[in-house]
PDB file of C-alpha atoms in Angstrom:
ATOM      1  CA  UNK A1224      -4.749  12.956   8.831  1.00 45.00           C
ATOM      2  CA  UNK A1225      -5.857  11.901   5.113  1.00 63.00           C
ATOM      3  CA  UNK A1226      -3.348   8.359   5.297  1.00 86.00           C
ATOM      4  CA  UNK A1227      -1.304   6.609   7.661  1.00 90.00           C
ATOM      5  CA  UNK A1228       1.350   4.279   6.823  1.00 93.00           C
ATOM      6  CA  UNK A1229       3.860   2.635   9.129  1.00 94.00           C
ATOM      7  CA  UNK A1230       7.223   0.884   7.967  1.00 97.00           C
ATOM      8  CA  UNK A1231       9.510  -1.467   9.872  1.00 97.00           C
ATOM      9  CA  UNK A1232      12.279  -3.677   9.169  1.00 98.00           C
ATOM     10  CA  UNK A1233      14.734  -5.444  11.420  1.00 97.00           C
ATOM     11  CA  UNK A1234      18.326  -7.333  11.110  1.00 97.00           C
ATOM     12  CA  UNK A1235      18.948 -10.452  13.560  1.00 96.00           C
ATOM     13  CA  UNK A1236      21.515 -12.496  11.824  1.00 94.00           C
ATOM     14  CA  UNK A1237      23.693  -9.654  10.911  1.00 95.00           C
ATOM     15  CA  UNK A1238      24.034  -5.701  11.377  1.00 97.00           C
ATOM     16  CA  UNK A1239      23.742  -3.266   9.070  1.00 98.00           C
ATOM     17  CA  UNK A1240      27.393  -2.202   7.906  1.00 97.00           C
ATOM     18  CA  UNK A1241      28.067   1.839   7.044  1.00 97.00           C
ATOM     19  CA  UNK A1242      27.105   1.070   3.473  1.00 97.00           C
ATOM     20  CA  UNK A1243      23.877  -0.515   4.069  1.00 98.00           C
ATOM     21  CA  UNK A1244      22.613   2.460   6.416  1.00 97.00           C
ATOM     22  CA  UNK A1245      24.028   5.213   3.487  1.00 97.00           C
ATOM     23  CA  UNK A1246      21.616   3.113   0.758  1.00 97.00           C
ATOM     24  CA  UNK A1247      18.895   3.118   3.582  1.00 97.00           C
ATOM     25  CA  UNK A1248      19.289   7.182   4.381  1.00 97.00           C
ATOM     26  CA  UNK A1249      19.165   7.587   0.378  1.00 96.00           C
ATOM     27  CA  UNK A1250      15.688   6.192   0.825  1.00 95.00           C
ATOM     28  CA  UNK A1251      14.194   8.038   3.006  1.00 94.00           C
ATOM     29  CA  UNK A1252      16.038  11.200   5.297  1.00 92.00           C
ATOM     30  CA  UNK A1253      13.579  10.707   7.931  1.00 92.00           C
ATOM     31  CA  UNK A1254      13.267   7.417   8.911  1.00 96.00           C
ATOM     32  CA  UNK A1255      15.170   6.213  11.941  1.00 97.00           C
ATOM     33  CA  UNK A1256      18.095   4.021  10.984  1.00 98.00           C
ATOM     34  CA  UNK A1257      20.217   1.992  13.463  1.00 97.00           C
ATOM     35  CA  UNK A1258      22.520  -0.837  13.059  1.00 97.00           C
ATOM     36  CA  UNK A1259      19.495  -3.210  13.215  1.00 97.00           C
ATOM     37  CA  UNK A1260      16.831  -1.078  11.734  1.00 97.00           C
ATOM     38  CA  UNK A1261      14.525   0.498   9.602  1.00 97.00           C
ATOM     39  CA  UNK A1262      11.397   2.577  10.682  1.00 97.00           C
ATOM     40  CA  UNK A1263       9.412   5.205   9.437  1.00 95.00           C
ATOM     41  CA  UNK A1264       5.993   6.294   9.148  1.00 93.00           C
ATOM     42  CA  UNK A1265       3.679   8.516   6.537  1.00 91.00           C
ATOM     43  CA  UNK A1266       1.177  10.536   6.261  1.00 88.00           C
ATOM     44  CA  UNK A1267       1.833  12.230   2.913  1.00 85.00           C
ATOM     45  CA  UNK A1268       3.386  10.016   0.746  1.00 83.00           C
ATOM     46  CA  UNK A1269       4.889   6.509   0.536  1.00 88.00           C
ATOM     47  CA  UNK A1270       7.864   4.477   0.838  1.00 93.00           C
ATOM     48  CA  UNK A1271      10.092   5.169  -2.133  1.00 94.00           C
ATOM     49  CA  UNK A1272      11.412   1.337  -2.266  1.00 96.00           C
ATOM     50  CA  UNK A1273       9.955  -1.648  -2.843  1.00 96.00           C
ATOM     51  CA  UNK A1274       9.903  -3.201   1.031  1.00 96.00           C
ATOM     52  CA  UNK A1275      10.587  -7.245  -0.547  1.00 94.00           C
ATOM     53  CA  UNK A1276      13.919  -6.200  -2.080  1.00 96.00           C
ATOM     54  CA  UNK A1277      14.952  -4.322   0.907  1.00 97.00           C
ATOM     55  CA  UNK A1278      13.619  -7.310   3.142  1.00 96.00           C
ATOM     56  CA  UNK A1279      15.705  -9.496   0.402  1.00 96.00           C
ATOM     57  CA  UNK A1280      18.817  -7.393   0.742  1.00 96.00           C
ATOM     58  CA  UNK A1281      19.456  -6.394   4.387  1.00 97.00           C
ATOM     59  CA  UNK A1282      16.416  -7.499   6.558  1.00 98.00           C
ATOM     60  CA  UNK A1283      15.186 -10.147   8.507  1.00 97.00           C
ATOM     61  CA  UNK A1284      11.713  -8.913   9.580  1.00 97.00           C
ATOM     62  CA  UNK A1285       9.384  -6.344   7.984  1.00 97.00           C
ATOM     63  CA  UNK A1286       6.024  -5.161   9.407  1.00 96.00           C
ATOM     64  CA  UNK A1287       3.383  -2.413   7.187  1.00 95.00           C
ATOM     65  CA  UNK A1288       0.282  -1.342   8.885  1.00 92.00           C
ATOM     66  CA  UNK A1289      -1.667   1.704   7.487  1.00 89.00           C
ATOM     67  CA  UNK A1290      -5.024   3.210   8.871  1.00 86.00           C
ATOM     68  CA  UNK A1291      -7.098   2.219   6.177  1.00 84.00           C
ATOM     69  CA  UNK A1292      -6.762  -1.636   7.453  1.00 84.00           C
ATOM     70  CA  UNK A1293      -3.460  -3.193   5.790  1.00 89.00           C
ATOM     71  CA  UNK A1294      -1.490  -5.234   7.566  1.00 91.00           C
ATOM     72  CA  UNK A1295       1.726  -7.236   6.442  1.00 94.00           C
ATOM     73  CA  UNK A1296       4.547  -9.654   8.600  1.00 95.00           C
ATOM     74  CA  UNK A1297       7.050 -10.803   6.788  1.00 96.00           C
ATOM     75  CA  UNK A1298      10.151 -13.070   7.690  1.00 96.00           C
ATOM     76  CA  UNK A1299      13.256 -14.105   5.801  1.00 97.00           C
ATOM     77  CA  UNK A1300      15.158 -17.286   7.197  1.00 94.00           C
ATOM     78  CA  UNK A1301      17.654 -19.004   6.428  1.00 94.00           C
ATOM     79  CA  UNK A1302      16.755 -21.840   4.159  1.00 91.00           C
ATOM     80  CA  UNK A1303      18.947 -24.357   5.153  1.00 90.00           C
ATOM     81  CA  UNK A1304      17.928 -23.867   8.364  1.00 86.00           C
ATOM     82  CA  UNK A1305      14.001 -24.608   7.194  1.00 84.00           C
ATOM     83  CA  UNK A1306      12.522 -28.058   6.449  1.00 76.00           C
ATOM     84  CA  UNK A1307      10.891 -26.866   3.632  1.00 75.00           C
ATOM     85  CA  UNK A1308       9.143 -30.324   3.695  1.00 75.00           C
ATOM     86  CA  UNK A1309       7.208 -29.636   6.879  1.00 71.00           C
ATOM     87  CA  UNK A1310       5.744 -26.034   5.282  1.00 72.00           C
ATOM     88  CA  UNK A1311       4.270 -28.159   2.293  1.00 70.00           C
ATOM     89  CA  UNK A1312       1.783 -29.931   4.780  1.00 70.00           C
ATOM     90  CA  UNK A1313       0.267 -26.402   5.461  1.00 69.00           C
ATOM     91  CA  UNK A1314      -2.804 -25.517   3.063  1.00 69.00           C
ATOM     92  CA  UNK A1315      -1.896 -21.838   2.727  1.00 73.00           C
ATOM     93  CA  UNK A1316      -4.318 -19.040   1.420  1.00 75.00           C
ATOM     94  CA  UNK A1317      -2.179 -17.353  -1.382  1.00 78.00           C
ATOM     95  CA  UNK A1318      -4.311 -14.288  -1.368  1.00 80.00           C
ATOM     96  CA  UNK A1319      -2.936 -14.177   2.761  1.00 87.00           C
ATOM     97  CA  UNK A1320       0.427 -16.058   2.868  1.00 88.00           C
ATOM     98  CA  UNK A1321       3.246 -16.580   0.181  1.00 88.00           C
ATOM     99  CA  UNK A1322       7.009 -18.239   0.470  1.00 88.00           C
ATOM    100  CA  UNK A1323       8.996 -17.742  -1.646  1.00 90.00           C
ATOM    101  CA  UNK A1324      13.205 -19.006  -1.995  1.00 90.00           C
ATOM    102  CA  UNK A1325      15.300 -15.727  -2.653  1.00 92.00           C
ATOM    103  CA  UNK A1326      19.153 -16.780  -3.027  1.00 92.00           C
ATOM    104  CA  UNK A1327      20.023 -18.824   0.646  1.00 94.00           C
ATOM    105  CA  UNK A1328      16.351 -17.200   1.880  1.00 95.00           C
ATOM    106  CA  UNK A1329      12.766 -18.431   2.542  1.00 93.00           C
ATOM    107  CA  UNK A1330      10.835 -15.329   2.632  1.00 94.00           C
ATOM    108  CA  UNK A1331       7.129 -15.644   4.613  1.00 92.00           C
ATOM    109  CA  UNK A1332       5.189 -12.785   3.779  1.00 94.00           C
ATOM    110  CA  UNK A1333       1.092 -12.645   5.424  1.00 92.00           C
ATOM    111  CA  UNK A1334      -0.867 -10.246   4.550  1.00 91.00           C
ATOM    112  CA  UNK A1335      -4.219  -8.915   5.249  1.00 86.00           C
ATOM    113  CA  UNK A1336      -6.038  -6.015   3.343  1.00 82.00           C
ATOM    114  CA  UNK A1337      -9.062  -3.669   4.678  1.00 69.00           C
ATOM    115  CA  UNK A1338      -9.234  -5.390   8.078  1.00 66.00           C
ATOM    116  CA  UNK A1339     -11.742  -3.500  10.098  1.00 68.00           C
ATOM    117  CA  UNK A1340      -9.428  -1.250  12.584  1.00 60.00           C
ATOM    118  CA  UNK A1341     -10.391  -0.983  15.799  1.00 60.00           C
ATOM    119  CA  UNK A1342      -8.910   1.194  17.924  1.00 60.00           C
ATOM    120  CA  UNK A1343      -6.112   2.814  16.102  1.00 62.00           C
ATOM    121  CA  UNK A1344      -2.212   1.913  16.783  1.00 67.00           C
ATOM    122  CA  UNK A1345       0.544   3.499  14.832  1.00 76.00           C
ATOM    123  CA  UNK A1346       2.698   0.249  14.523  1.00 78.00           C
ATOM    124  CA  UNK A1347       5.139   0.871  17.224  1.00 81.00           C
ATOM    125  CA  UNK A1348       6.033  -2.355  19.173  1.00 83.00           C
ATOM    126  CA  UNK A1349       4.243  -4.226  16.965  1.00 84.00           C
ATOM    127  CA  UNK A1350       7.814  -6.024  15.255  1.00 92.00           C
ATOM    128  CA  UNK A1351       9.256  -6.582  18.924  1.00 91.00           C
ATOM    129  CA  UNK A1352       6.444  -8.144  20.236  1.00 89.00           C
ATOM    130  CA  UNK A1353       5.835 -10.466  16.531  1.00 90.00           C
ATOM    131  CA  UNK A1354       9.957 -11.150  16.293  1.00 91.00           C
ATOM    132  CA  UNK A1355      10.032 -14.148  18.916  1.00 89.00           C
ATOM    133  CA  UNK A1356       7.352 -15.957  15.556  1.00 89.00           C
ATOM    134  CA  UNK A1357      11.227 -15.673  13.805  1.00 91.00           C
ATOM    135  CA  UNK A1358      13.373 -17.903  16.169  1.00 89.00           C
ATOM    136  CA  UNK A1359      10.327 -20.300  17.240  1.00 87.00           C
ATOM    137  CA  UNK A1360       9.895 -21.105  13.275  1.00 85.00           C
ATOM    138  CA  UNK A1361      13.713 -21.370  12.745  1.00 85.00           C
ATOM    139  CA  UNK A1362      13.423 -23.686  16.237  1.00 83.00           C
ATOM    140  CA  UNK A1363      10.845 -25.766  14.041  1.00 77.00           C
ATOM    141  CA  UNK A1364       8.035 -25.279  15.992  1.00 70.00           C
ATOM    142  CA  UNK A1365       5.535 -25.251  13.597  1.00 63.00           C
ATOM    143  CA  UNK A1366       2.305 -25.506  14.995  1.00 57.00           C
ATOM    144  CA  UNK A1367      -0.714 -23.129  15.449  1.00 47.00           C
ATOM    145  CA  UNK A1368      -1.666 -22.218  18.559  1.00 46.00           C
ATOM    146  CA  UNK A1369      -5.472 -21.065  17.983  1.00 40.00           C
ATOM    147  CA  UNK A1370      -5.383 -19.929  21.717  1.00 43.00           C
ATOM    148  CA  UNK A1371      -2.741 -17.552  21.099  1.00 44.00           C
ATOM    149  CA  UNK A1372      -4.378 -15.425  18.682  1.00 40.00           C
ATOM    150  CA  UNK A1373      -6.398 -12.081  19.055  1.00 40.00           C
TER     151      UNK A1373
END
């Protein structure tokens, strides 16, 4: 395997209607599309979207991972549900976190590039196990648990 590149999006606040899913299968004919999601994986080629104006359009979580170390979490919430206040006291590293206001949204998106890998994982479970971050920042807890990370 020359590349490895794993895609996933999911919808909380709303499903996907019939429309939505067509536009989705017009991306890509084999990724697995639900009324909630978005996932597919590559090992030839690339996603043939851009995955912030999908995340902007129909999606509330997005996760990339691919074997040469990239890693990406992104969250859209509602922004007037977000004290947009409380993010500015937050020193964020632009080159790993943006936010950014799209229409009603605030979109988080971290990022890492060329972390060293250790053993590999193709992605799956990763979004389930990362989607409670959604609701707990939309709750307002805002704090970082240093414990809680790898």
């Amino acid at each position: 395997m020359s590349e490895y590149q794993y895609y996933e999006f999911q919808a909380i606040d709303r499903p996907l209607d019939e429309a939505a899913r067509t536009a989705l299968r017009d991306i890509s004919t084999r990724a697995r599309i639900t009324a909630t999601s978005f996932v597919n994986s590559y090992e030839w080629g690339d996603l043939k979207a851009d995955p912030r104006e999908l995340l902007k359009r129909y999606f509330d979580l997005f996760l990339y991972l691919a074997n040469w170390g990239s890693r990406r979490l992104a969250l859209r919430l509602p922004k007037r549900l977000m004290d947009l206040d409380a993010l500015d006291r937050f020193e964020l590293d632009d080159d790993l976190v943006s936010l950014k206001v799209s229409g009603e949204h605030l979109i988080i998106d971290i990022h890492r590039d060329e972390i060293e890998a250790g053993d590999w994982d193709d992605g799956g479970g990763w979004l389930a196990a990362l989607a409670p971050l959604r609701a707990e920042i939309l709750a307002g807890d805002l704090r970082l648990d240093k414990a809680a990370l790898p």
